[in-house]
Every structure is written in C-alpha cells, then in structure tokens.
Tab-separated table of N, CA and C in Angstrom:
chain	number	residue	atom	x	y	z
K	280	MET	N	79.066	93.210	171.402
K	280	MET	CA	79.613	94.453	170.916
K	280	MET	C	79.604	94.410	169.393
K	281	GLU	N	79.126	95.461	168.757
K	281	GLU	CA	79.107	95.544	167.299
K	281	GLU	C	80.513	95.863	166.808
K	282	MET	N	80.967	95.145	165.803
K	282	MET	CA	82.296	95.359	165.244
K	282	MET	C	82.162	96.081	163.911
K	283	THR	N	83.071	97.022	163.651
K	283	THR	CA	83.121	97.685	162.367
K	283	THR	C	84.534	97.586	161.842
K	284	THR	N	84.695	97.785	160.568
K	284	THR	CA	86.010	97.740	159.953
K	284	THR	C	86.326	99.103	159.383
K	285	PRO	N	87.322	99.810	159.967
K	285	PRO	CA	87.667	101.113	159.441
K	285	PRO	C	88.371	100.973	158.093
K	286	GLY	N	88.232	101.993	157.245
K	286	GLY	CA	88.957	102.014	155.986
K	286	GLY	C	90.423	102.326	156.241
K	287	ALA	N	91.232	102.279	155.201
K	287	ALA	CA	92.674	102.489	155.342
K	287	ALA	C	93.001	103.849	155.924
K	288	THR	N	92.168	104.857	155.685
K	288	THR	CA	92.449	106.185	156.216
K	288	THR	C	91.419	106.609	157.250
K	289	GLU	N	90.655	105.670	157.752
K	289	GLU	CA	89.607	105.976	158.721
K	289	GLU	C	90.029	105.486	160.100
K	290	ALA	N	90.005	106.365	161.083
K	290	ALA	CA	90.358	105.968	162.444
K	290	ALA	C	89.226	105.157	163.048
K	291	PRO	N	89.553	104.096	163.782
K	291	PRO	CA	88.501	103.342	164.433
K	291	PRO	C	87.947	104.141	165.609
K	292	PRO	N	86.704	103.898	165.963
K	292	PRO	CA	86.143	104.588	167.120
K	292	PRO	C	86.945	104.252	168.378
K	293	PRO	N	87.103	105.191	169.307
K	293	PRO	CA	87.862	104.935	170.528
K	293	PRO	C	87.302	103.734	171.294
K	294	ALA	N	88.203	102.938	171.862
K	294	ALA	CA	87.895	101.800	172.740
K	294	ALA	C	87.092	100.709	172.054
K	295	GLU	N	87.057	100.684	170.734
K	295	GLU	CA	86.375	99.607	170.029
K	295	GLU	C	87.418	98.648	169.480
K	296	ILE	N	87.129	97.381	169.507
K	296	ILE	CA	88.042	96.394	168.958
K	296	ILE	C	87.594	96.083	167.546
K	297	ASP	N	88.488	96.304	166.599
K	297	ASP	CA	88.191	95.992	165.208
K	297	ASP	C	89.077	94.838	164.813
K	298	GLN	N	88.490	93.789	164.289
K	298	GLN	CA	89.261	92.633	163.901
K	298	GLN	C	88.960	92.293	162.462
K	299	LEU	N	90.018	91.990	161.737
K	299	LEU	CA	89.891	91.540	160.371
K	299	LEU	C	90.594	90.205	160.279
K	300	THR	N	89.954	89.226	159.711
K	300	THR	CA	90.650	87.994	159.449
K	300	THR	C	91.370	88.219	158.143
K	301	SER	N	92.692	88.084	158.179
K	301	SER	CA	93.452	88.401	156.987
K	301	SER	C	94.622	87.465	156.838
K	302	GLU	N	95.167	87.484	155.654
K	302	GLU	CA	96.402	86.777	155.385
K	302	GLU	C	97.516	87.591	156.012
K	303	PRO	N	98.704	87.012	156.225
K	303	PRO	CA	99.837	87.781	156.725
K	303	PRO	C	100.171	88.921	155.771
K	304	ALA	N	100.823	89.937	156.304
K	304	ALA	CA	101.052	91.164	155.573
K	304	ALA	C	102.427	91.209	154.905
K	305	ALA	N	102.712	92.332	154.241
K	305	ALA	CA	103.950	92.509	153.481
K	305	ALA	C	105.175	92.509	154.379
K	306	PRO	N	106.313	92.055	153.850
K	306	PRO	CA	107.532	91.999	154.650
K	306	PRO	C	108.033	93.391	154.994
K	307	ALA	N	108.619	93.494	156.187
K	307	ALA	CA	109.138	94.776	156.640
K	307	ALA	C	110.383	95.172	155.868
K	308	SER	N	111.005	94.262	155.148
K	308	SER	CA	112.238	94.558	154.444
K	308	SER	C	112.005	94.985	153.002
K	309	GLU	N	110.780	95.311	152.645
K	309	GLU	CA	110.432	95.711	151.291
K	309	GLU	C	111.228	96.949	150.901
K	310	PRO	N	111.952	96.929	149.762
K	310	PRO	CA	112.763	98.085	149.386
K	310	PRO	C	111.887	99.247	148.932
K	311	ALA	N	112.383	100.439	149.158
K	311	ALA	CA	111.668	101.633	148.731
K	311	ALA	C	111.799	101.788	147.230
K	312	ASP	N	110.742	102.179	146.569
K	312	ASP	CA	110.741	102.420	145.139
K	312	ASP	C	110.920	103.911	144.929
K	313	PRO	N	112.065	104.354	144.371
K	313	PRO	CA	112.303	105.783	144.219
K	313	PRO	C	111.212	106.476	143.411
K	314	ALA	N	110.558	105.763	142.494
K	314	ALA	CA	109.515	106.382	141.677
K	314	ALA	C	108.282	106.736	142.487
K	315	THR	N	108.056	106.040	143.622
K	315	THR	CA	106.872	106.322	144.434
K	315	THR	C	107.201	107.008	145.742
K	316	THR	N	108.487	107.297	145.993
K	316	THR	CA	108.873	107.959	147.227
K	316	THR	C	108.483	109.430	147.135
K	317	ALA	N	107.654	109.871	148.071
K	317	ALA	CA	107.198	111.264	148.061
K	317	ALA	C	108.316	112.157	148.559
K	318	PRO	N	108.556	113.280	147.889
K	318	PRO	CA	109.555	114.208	148.392
K	318	PRO	C	109.087	114.796	149.711
K	319	GLU	N	110.037	115.238	150.519
K	319	GLU	CA	109.702	115.735	151.845
K	319	GLU	C	108.789	116.951	151.807
K	320	SER	N	108.785	117.697	150.713
K	320	SER	CA	107.973	118.909	150.663
K	320	SER	C	106.492	118.625	150.374
K	321	VAL	N	106.139	117.370	150.107
K	321	VAL	CA	104.745	117.026	149.828
K	321	VAL	C	103.936	117.090	151.120
K	322	ALA	N	102.830	117.820	151.080
K	322	ALA	CA	101.976	117.940	152.266
K	322	ALA	C	101.159	116.666	152.449
K	323	ALA	N	100.865	116.339	153.689
K	323	ALA	CA	100.010	115.186	153.977
K	323	ALA	C	98.615	115.467	153.439
K	324	PRO	N	97.916	114.422	152.981
K	324	PRO	CA	96.570	114.638	152.451
K	324	PRO	C	95.610	115.078	153.546
K	325	THR	N	94.548	115.727	153.137
K	325	THR	CA	93.513	116.134	154.075
K	325	THR	C	92.333	115.192	153.925
K	326	ALA	N	91.368	115.313	154.798
K	326	ALA	CA	90.185	114.461	154.732
K	326	ALA	C	89.448	114.652	153.421
K	327	GLU	N	89.583	115.826	152.808
K	327	GLU	CA	88.898	116.098	151.559
K	327	GLU	C	89.611	115.504	150.349
K	328	SER	N	90.902	115.134	150.506
K	328	SER	CA	91.645	114.628	149.364
K	328	SER	C	91.236	113.194	149.055
K	329	THR	N	91.545	112.777	147.863
K	329	THR	CA	91.198	111.420	147.450
K	329	THR	C	92.484	110.646	147.203
K	330	THR	N	93.193	110.331	148.256
K	330	THR	CA	94.441	109.597	148.159
K	330	THR	C	94.156	108.146	147.829
K	331	THR	N	94.833	107.656	146.795
K	331	THR	CA	94.725	106.255	146.438
K	331	THR	C	96.084	105.627	146.662
K	332	LEU	N	96.137	104.633	147.522
K	332	LEU	CA	97.387	103.948	147.803
K	332	LEU	C	97.540	102.769	146.861
K	333	ALA	N	98.767	102.506	146.456
K	333	ALA	CA	99.053	101.364	145.587
K	333	ALA	C	98.744	100.068	146.338
K	334	PRO	N	98.277	99.049	145.625
K	334	PRO	CA	98.034	97.753	146.276
K	334	PRO	C	99.330	97.205	146.888
K	335	VAL	N	99.185	96.489	147.990
K	335	VAL	CA	100.324	95.923	148.708
K	335	VAL	C	100.188	94.404	148.696
K	336	GLU	N	101.219	93.720	148.234
K	336	GLU	CA	101.194	92.259	148.225
K	336	GLU	C	101.410	91.708	149.623
K	337	ARG	N	100.735	90.616	149.907
K	337	ARG	CA	100.934	89.916	151.183
K	337	ARG	C	102.036	88.874	150.994
K	338	PRO	N	103.013	88.840	151.901
K	338	PRO	CA	104.079	87.846	151.757
K	338	PRO	C	103.652	86.489	152.311
K	339	GLU	N	104.405	85.500	151.958
K	339	GLU	CA	104.249	84.196	152.604
K	339	GLU	C	104.787	84.340	154.022
K	340	PRO	N	104.104	83.783	155.023
K	340	PRO	CA	104.600	83.893	156.406
K	340	PRO	C	105.987	83.255	156.546
K	341	GLN	N	106.885	83.990	157.197
K	341	GLN	CA	108.237	83.503	157.450
K	341	GLN	C	108.464	83.203	158.935
K	342	GLY	N	107.612	83.759	159.797
K	342	GLY	CA	107.816	83.590	161.231
K	342	GLY	C	108.989	84.432	161.693
K	343	GLY	N	109.556	84.044	162.809
K	343	GLY	CA	110.703	84.773	163.342
K	343	GLY	C	110.301	85.851	164.328
K	344	PRO	N	111.312	86.528	164.864
K	344	PRO	CA	111.052	87.527	165.911
K	344	PRO	C	110.616	88.878	165.352
K	345	TRP	N	110.038	89.673	166.254
K	345	TRP	CA	109.716	91.060	165.964
K	345	TRP	C	111.001	91.882	166.089
K	346	THR	N	111.081	92.981	165.383
K	346	THR	CA	112.162	93.943	165.542
K	346	THR	C	111.613	95.108	166.349
K	347	SER	N	112.273	95.421	167.454
K	347	SER	CA	111.828	96.541	168.293
K	347	SER	C	112.060	97.861	167.573
K	348	LEU	N	111.111	98.757	167.728
K	348	LEU	CA	111.210	100.110	167.191
K	348	LEU	C	110.950	101.093	168.312
K	349	ASP	N	111.489	102.267	168.186
K	349	ASP	CA	111.211	103.356	169.115
K	349	ASP	C	111.037	104.619	168.279
K	350	LEU	N	109.946	104.633	167.493
K	350	LEU	CA	109.698	105.743	166.584
K	350	LEU	C	108.446	106.488	167.001
K	351	THR	N	108.552	107.796	167.110
K	351	THR	CA	107.392	108.645	167.344
K	351	THR	C	107.269	109.564	166.144
K	352	LEU	N	106.149	109.448	165.451
K	352	LEU	CA	105.922	110.173	164.209
K	352	LEU	C	104.807	111.182	164.407
K	353	ARG	N	105.113	112.451	164.135
K	353	ARG	CA	104.132	113.516	164.353
K	353	ARG	C	103.772	114.283	163.089
K	354	SER	N	104.401	113.927	161.974
K	354	SER	CA	104.120	114.630	160.710
K	354	SER	C	104.471	113.717	159.545
K	355	GLY	N	103.989	114.087	158.380
K	355	GLY	CA	104.352	113.356	157.177
K	355	GLY	C	105.849	113.385	156.940
K	356	SER	N	106.486	114.494	157.261
K	356	SER	CA	107.940	114.598	157.109
K	356	SER	C	108.665	113.596	157.994
K	357	ASP	N	108.167	113.408	159.225
K	357	ASP	CA	108.760	112.396	160.115
K	357	ASP	C	108.692	111.015	159.467
K	358	VAL	N	107.551	110.704	158.869
K	358	VAL	CA	107.350	109.397	158.240
K	358	VAL	C	108.292	109.225	157.056
K	359	ILE	N	108.372	110.229	156.203
K	359	ILE	CA	109.192	110.157	155.002
K	359	ILE	C	110.664	109.914	155.339
K	360	ARG	N	111.135	110.476	156.440
K	360	ARG	CA	112.538	110.306	156.849
K	360	ARG	C	112.860	108.882	157.306
K	361	GLU	N	111.858	108.092	157.660
K	361	GLU	CA	112.090	106.734	158.179
K	361	GLU	C	112.226	105.738	157.034
K	362	THR	N	113.334	105.830	156.311
K	362	THR	CA	113.545	105.007	155.119
K	362	THR	C	113.740	103.524	155.422
K	363	ASP	N	113.924	103.154	156.688
K	363	ASP	CA	114.026	101.731	157.031
K	363	ASP	C	112.653	101.050	157.061
K	364	LEU	N	111.579	101.841	157.086
K	364	LEU	CA	110.228	101.281	157.040
K	364	LEU	C	109.870	100.972	155.591
K	365	PRO	N	109.059	99.941	155.350
K	365	PRO	CA	108.625	99.660	153.978
K	365	PRO	C	107.907	100.873	153.383
K	366	GLN	N	108.140	101.121	152.107
K	366	GLN	CA	107.518	102.264	151.434
K	366	GLN	C	105.999	102.224	151.548
K	367	SER	N	105.412	101.028	151.393
K	367	SER	CA	103.946	100.937	151.459
K	367	SER	C	103.427	101.336	152.839
K	368	LEU	N	104.162	101.014	153.894
K	368	LEU	CA	103.763	101.415	155.245
K	368	LEU	C	103.907	102.921	155.406
K	369	ARG	N	104.999	103.486	154.905
K	369	ARG	CA	105.178	104.940	154.996
K	369	ARG	C	104.052	105.665	154.249
K	370	ASP	N	103.679	105.144	153.065
K	370	ASP	CA	102.585	105.764	152.318
K	370	ASP	C	101.302	105.764	153.139
K	371	PHE	N	101.010	104.640	153.810
K	371	PHE	CA	99.820	104.537	154.653
K	371	PHE	C	99.888	105.515	155.829
K	372	LEU	N	101.022	105.560	156.528
K	372	LEU	CA	101.146	106.418	157.703
K	372	LEU	C	101.017	107.893	157.344
K	373	VAL	N	101.507	108.295	156.179
K	373	VAL	CA	101.377	109.691	155.750
K	373	VAL	C	99.904	110.065	155.599
K	374	THR	N	99.062	109.099	155.242
K	374	THR	CA	97.627	109.397	155.108
K	374	THR	C	96.930	109.465	156.460
K	375	ARG	N	97.607	109.123	157.543
K	375	ARG	CA	97.014	109.117	158.884
K	375	ARG	C	97.392	110.351	159.702
K	376	ILE	N	98.671	110.673	159.745
K	376	ILE	CA	99.172	111.718	160.643
K	376	ILE	C	98.804	113.101	160.117
K	377	GLY	N	98.167	113.882	160.986
K	377	GLY	CA	97.768	115.234	160.626
K	377	GLY	C	96.507	115.293	159.789
K	378	VAL	N	95.821	114.179	159.693
K	378	VAL	CA	94.623	114.107	158.858
K	378	VAL	C	93.404	113.955	159.751
K	379	GLU	N	92.395	114.768	159.473
K	379	GLU	CA	91.135	114.694	160.207
K	379	GLU	C	90.225	113.695	159.501
K	380	ASP	N	89.666	112.760	160.275
K	380	ASP	CA	88.751	111.787	159.678
K	380	ASP	C	87.331	112.346	159.650
K	381	GLU	N	86.398	111.550	159.125
K	381	GLU	CA	85.016	112.017	158.975
K	381	GLU	C	84.306	112.266	160.306
K	382	THR	N	84.861	111.765	161.412
K	382	THR	CA	84.249	112.032	162.720
K	382	THR	C	84.801	113.307	163.359
K	383	GLY	N	85.781	113.940	162.689
K	383	GLY	CA	86.365	115.170	163.220
K	383	GLY	C	87.577	114.946	164.094
K	384	CYS	N	88.077	113.717	164.188
K	384	CYS	CA	89.277	113.419	164.982
K	384	CYS	C	90.517	113.608	164.116
K	385	LEU	N	91.517	114.274	164.669
K	385	LEU	CA	92.761	114.542	163.968
K	385	LEU	C	93.865	113.672	164.575
K	386	THR	N	94.468	112.805	163.775
K	386	THR	CA	95.574	111.970	164.256
K	386	THR	C	96.790	112.860	164.433
K	387	GLU	N	97.276	112.926	165.679
K	387	GLU	CA	98.386	113.811	166.005
K	387	GLU	C	99.726	113.089	166.105
K	388	GLU	N	99.690	111.792	166.446
K	388	GLU	CA	100.950	111.084	166.679
K	388	GLU	C	100.749	109.586	166.535
K	389	ILE	N	101.720	108.940	165.930
K	389	ILE	CA	101.764	107.482	165.874
K	389	ILE	C	103.128	107.067	166.390
K	390	ALA	N	103.130	106.187	167.378
K	390	ALA	CA	104.380	105.630	167.909
K	390	ALA	C	104.438	104.170	167.481
K	391	LEU	N	105.551	103.782	166.890
K	391	LEU	CA	105.733	102.401	166.464
K	391	LEU	C	106.687	101.707	167.430
K	392	HIS	N	106.242	100.552	167.947
K	392	HIS	CA	107.026	99.814	168.938
K	392	HIS	C	107.677	98.570	168.367
K	393	GLY	N	107.111	98.013	167.307
K	393	GLY	CA	107.692	96.807	166.728
K	393	GLY	C	107.187	96.563	165.322
K	394	ILE	N	108.017	95.876	164.545
K	394	ILE	CA	107.655	95.510	163.178
K	394	ILE	C	108.064	94.058	162.962
K	395	HIS	N	107.256	93.331	162.208
K	395	HIS	CA	107.511	91.914	161.961
K	395	HIS	C	107.655	91.692	160.466
K	396	GLN	N	108.591	90.826	160.093
K	396	GLN	CA	108.853	90.589	158.670
K	396	GLN	C	107.656	90.010	157.920
K	397	ASP	N	106.671	89.471	158.635
K	397	ASP	CA	105.469	88.960	157.979
K	397	ASP	C	104.477	90.076	157.667
K	398	GLY	N	104.878	91.337	157.933
K	398	GLY	CA	104.067	92.478	157.534
K	398	GLY	C	103.165	93.044	158.600
K	399	TYR	N	103.531	92.913	159.851
K	399	TYR	CA	102.736	93.482	160.942
K	399	TYR	C	103.532	94.574	161.634
K	400	VAL	N	102.815	95.563	162.159
K	400	VAL	CA	103.418	96.646	162.923
K	400	VAL	C	102.553	96.859	164.158
K	401	TYR	N	103.212	97.035	165.309
K	401	TYR	CA	102.499	97.291	166.561
K	401	TYR	C	102.890	98.671	167.065
K	402	GLY	N	101.896	99.426	167.552
K	402	GLY	CA	102.189	100.737	168.104
K	402	GLY	C	100.970	101.373	168.718
K	403	THR	N	101.047	102.684	168.881
K	403	THR	CA	99.941	103.453	169.448
K	403	THR	C	99.624	104.617	168.522
K	404	GLU	N	98.402	105.086	168.640
K	404	GLU	CA	97.951	106.217	167.837
K	404	GLU	C	97.226	107.183	168.767
K	405	GLU	N	97.602	108.453	168.700
K	405	GLU	CA	96.961	109.492	169.509
K	405	GLU	C	96.261	110.474	168.582
K	406	SER	N	95.034	110.817	168.940
K	406	SER	CA	94.283	111.790	168.150
K	406	SER	C	93.619	112.789	169.082
K	407	THR	N	92.988	113.774	168.495
K	407	THR	CA	92.275	114.766	169.292
K	407	THR	C	91.081	114.139	170.005
K	408	CYS	N	90.719	112.919	169.654
K	408	CYS	CA	89.599	112.213	170.295
K	408	CYS	C	90.064	111.131	171.265
K	409	GLY	N	91.351	111.024	171.507
K	409	GLY	CA	91.874	110.001	172.409
K	409	GLY	C	92.918	109.156	171.710
K	410	GLY	N	93.254	108.049	172.333
K	410	GLY	CA	94.296	107.210	171.747
K	410	GLY	C	94.077	105.755	172.075
K	411	GLY	N	94.931	104.954	171.534
K	411	GLY	CA	94.856	103.530	171.782
K	411	GLY	C	95.996	102.808	171.111
K	412	GLN	N	96.027	101.513	171.321
K	412	GLN	CA	97.030	100.646	170.731
K	412	GLN	C	96.470	100.051	169.446
K	413	ALA	N	97.362	99.682	168.554
K	413	ALA	CA	96.921	99.096	167.293
K	413	ALA	C	97.964	98.132	166.768
K	414	VAL	N	97.476	97.146	166.052
K	414	VAL	CA	98.332	96.312	165.219
K	414	VAL	C	97.814	96.534	163.806
K	415	TRP	N	98.717	96.968	162.934
K	415	TRP	CA	98.390	97.191	161.540
K	415	TRP	C	98.964	96.044	160.718
K	416	GLY	N	98.317	95.747	159.628
K	416	GLY	CA	98.798	94.727	158.705
K	416	GLY	C	98.093	94.933	157.380
K	417	ILE	N	98.260	93.986	156.484
K	417	ILE	CA	97.657	94.125	155.164
K	417	ILE	C	96.387	93.297	155.090
K	418	ALA	N	95.307	93.955	154.711
K	418	ALA	CA	94.024	93.305	154.458
K	418	ALA	C	93.453	93.971	153.215
K	419	ASP	N	92.891	93.195	152.339
K	419	ASP	CA	92.348	93.718	151.080
K	419	ASP	C	93.390	94.513	150.297
K	420	ASN	N	94.637	94.012	150.307
K	420	ASN	CA	95.759	94.602	149.558
K	420	ASN	C	96.111	96.024	149.970
K	421	GLN	N	95.802	96.388	151.221
K	421	GLN	CA	96.172	97.696	151.765
K	421	GLN	C	96.562	97.538	153.229
K	422	TRP	N	97.403	98.445	153.733
K	422	TRP	CA	97.645	98.487	155.169
K	422	TRP	C	96.351	98.935	155.832
K	423	ASN	N	95.970	98.241	156.894
K	423	ASN	CA	94.752	98.532	157.641
K	423	ASN	C	94.985	98.185	159.100
K	424	TYR	N	94.042	98.577	159.924
K	424	TYR	CA	94.029	98.096	161.304
K	424	TYR	C	93.676	96.620	161.267
K	425	ILE	N	94.431	95.820	161.994
K	425	ILE	CA	94.051	94.429	162.203
K	425	ILE	C	93.257	94.371	163.502
K	426	VAL	N	93.793	94.993	164.548
K	426	VAL	CA	93.052	95.201	165.799
K	426	VAL	C	93.421	96.579	166.333
K	427	GLN	N	92.475	97.202	167.018
K	427	GLN	CA	92.679	98.492	167.667
K	427	GLN	C	91.964	98.414	168.999
K	428	PHE	N	92.639	98.847	170.081
K	428	PHE	CA	92.043	98.666	171.404
K	428	PHE	C	92.623	99.659	172.394
K	429	GLY	N	91.866	99.915	173.456
K	429	GLY	CA	92.307	100.802	174.523
K	429	GLY	C	92.895	100.019	175.685
K	430	ASP	N	92.203	98.986	176.119
K	430	ASP	CA	92.663	98.138	177.213
K	430	ASP	C	93.135	96.809	176.645
K	431	ALA	N	93.871	96.069	177.462
K	431	ALA	CA	94.358	94.759	177.009
K	431	ALA	C	93.184	93.924	176.503
K	432	MET	N	93.384	93.286	175.372
K	432	MET	CA	92.338	92.459	174.775
K	432	MET	C	92.713	90.991	174.950
K	433	PRO	N	91.791	90.082	174.724
K	433	PRO	CA	92.108	88.659	174.863
K	433	PRO	C	93.211	88.226	173.892
K	434	CYS	N	94.163	87.465	174.399
K	434	CYS	CA	95.257	86.945	173.566
K	434	CYS	C	94.700	86.116	172.415
K	435	ASP	N	93.591	85.415	172.654
K	435	ASP	CA	92.976	84.608	171.595
K	435	ASP	C	92.563	85.455	170.395
K	436	ASP	N	92.151	86.715	170.631
K	436	ASP	CA	91.763	87.592	169.532
K	436	ASP	C	92.978	87.939	168.666
K	437	LEU	N	94.123	88.137	169.301
K	437	LEU	CA	95.346	88.419	168.550
K	437	LEU	C	95.752	87.187	167.739
K	438	ALA	N	95.702	86.022	168.374
K	438	ALA	CA	96.053	84.778	167.691
K	438	ALA	C	95.092	84.492	166.539
K	439	HIS	N	93.805	84.756	166.737
K	439	HIS	CA	92.792	84.539	165.703
K	439	HIS	C	93.112	85.327	164.426
K	440	ASN	N	93.753	86.477	164.596
K	440	ASN	CA	94.115	87.329	163.463
K	440	ASN	C	95.528	87.051	162.950
K	441	ASP	N	96.112	85.921	163.368
K	441	ASP	CA	97.435	85.477	162.904
K	441	ASP	C	98.550	86.470	163.201
K	442	ILE	N	98.393	87.277	164.241
K	442	ILE	CA	99.437	88.218	164.636
K	442	ILE	C	100.544	87.415	165.318
K	443	PRO	N	101.781	87.519	164.818
K	443	PRO	CA	102.876	86.754	165.415
K	443	PRO	C	103.091	87.132	166.889
K	444	THR	N	103.406	86.149	167.708
K	444	THR	CA	103.672	86.400	169.127
K	444	THR	C	105.019	87.099	169.294
K	445	GLY	N	105.200	87.706	170.468
K	445	GLY	CA	106.469	88.338	170.807
K	445	GLY	C	106.559	89.810	170.447
K	446	ALA	N	105.449	90.459	170.117
K	446	ALA	CA	105.485	91.889	169.793
K	446	ALA	C	105.959	92.675	171.005
K	447	PRO	N	106.988	93.514	170.846
K	447	PRO	CA	107.550	94.252	171.981
K	447	PRO	C	106.514	95.136	172.679
K	448	GLY	N	106.235	94.826	173.935
K	448	GLY	CA	105.319	95.635	174.741
K	448	GLY	C	103.847	95.324	174.576
K	449	LEU	N	103.487	94.411	173.681
K	449	LEU	CA	102.073	94.085	173.465
K	449	LEU	C	101.596	93.148	174.566
K	450	ARG	N	100.598	93.613	175.329
K	450	ARG	CA	100.024	92.834	176.429
K	450	ARG	C	98.608	92.429	176.059
K	451	CYS	N	98.187	91.286	176.578
K	451	CYS	CA	96.836	90.788	176.336
K	451	CYS	C	96.399	89.997	177.560
K	452	THR	N	95.150	89.553	177.563
K	452	THR	CA	94.646	88.780	178.698
K	452	THR	C	94.463	87.325	178.292
K	453	ASP	N	94.855	86.434	179.204
K	453	ASP	CA	94.708	85.002	178.937
K	453	ASP	C	93.289	84.549	179.278
K	454	ALA	N	93.029	83.255	179.173
K	454	ALA	CA	91.685	82.709	179.403
K	454	ALA	C	91.180	82.989	180.812
K	455	ASP	N	92.086	83.173	181.785
K	455	ASP	CA	91.700	83.471	183.166
K	455	ASP	C	91.570	84.976	183.425
K	456	GLY	N	91.815	85.806	182.392
K	456	GLY	CA	91.696	87.257	182.551
K	456	GLY	C	92.959	87.926	183.062
K	457	ALA	N	94.038	87.155	183.240
K	457	ALA	CA	95.300	87.731	183.713
K	457	ALA	C	96.070	88.335	182.542
K	458	ALA	N	96.669	89.497	182.769
K	458	ALA	CA	97.453	90.143	181.739
K	458	ALA	C	98.796	89.440	181.572
K	459	ARG	N	99.234	89.332	180.309
K	459	ARG	CA	100.540	88.725	180.026
K	459	ARG	C	101.077	89.314	178.726
K	460	ASP	N	102.366	89.105	178.517
K	460	ASP	CA	102.967	89.524	177.253
K	460	ASP	C	102.455	88.594	176.161
K	461	TYR	N	102.207	89.158	174.989
K	461	TYR	CA	101.714	88.337	173.881
K	461	TYR	C	102.883	87.683	173.196
C-alpha cells in the first residue's frame, strides 16, 4: 500500500493509513496565550485561505495515563470554547472543521476521545467523504495526523509511532489478528 503524508490542513484519503515517525508531541497542559487566542467571532479559514500556524514545541515524554474526553466539535466556535485544550491544538482544529480540502471533502465533525500529556490526541473525524479514526500529534513542529484509519490497524503500527498505550477506546489488532484495546 502506498503511504502519503497529509499536510496540517489536508485530510488523509479515506481508509488509508498514514504514519509519521515523530518525536512525542506538545503537552496537553500547555497554557493558552491570550495574544494568540482567536475571538469567537473569527470565521474558520477556507481552503482558499493561507493560514499559517505557529510552530509547536515537542515536549520531553512524561508517560502516564490518557485523559478521557467526550468532546464533539462541529464548528470553530465549538473549538474556541474548549479552553482546557492546548491553544496550539485548538488552532489546528479550527483549520479542519468546516473547511473543504483540495479533494472537495468538507470536515463536518471531530470527536475527541482522549488526550495525553505527551502531546497526543485520539478521536474521530467525519467529512462529506466519510470518516475514520485518527491519532494526532506533533510532527515537523505542527499538529498533524500521526495515523488515520477506518478499521482497526496493527498495534505494532501504533507502537512504532510512539503513541502511548491506554488511549480510551482505541482498538488495534495483535500479531494474531485479534482485536484488543491499545
């Protein structure tokens, strides 16, 4: 299978697994910077806009458990209201929701199920072209997809990308092909 790496604002093709070998990502406890916090009245960027996100530092891995989330985000305003999320993650999510990518797919909803202090987030993304599960993290100093998939993927692929175990609801397949919690 040919692998591609989507850009920070580019949706991966449906049912394709995209993997990036990366350092661990920014901590989930990163404080919001009032100077970069977008007011709620700011419209989400469109595919034609040239949004530039500030670089995001990767933290040193701390380990520890995931924090469960039950967030469903359907607009930039929904994202902006979630002040417990790191500002850099909110900035990234605002560039995704309600934005049509170059393939004509419009991201309609992102559900976040868990966040890890080492800078990983697990959830799902729904678009006009379908949906799938994703783990986002920091690669090349930006939030990006670490993996994106439709069906359970091999647990080894998650481990290869240094994704911490214990993500709430994240299932994968072991060496025998049996599904298990990651």
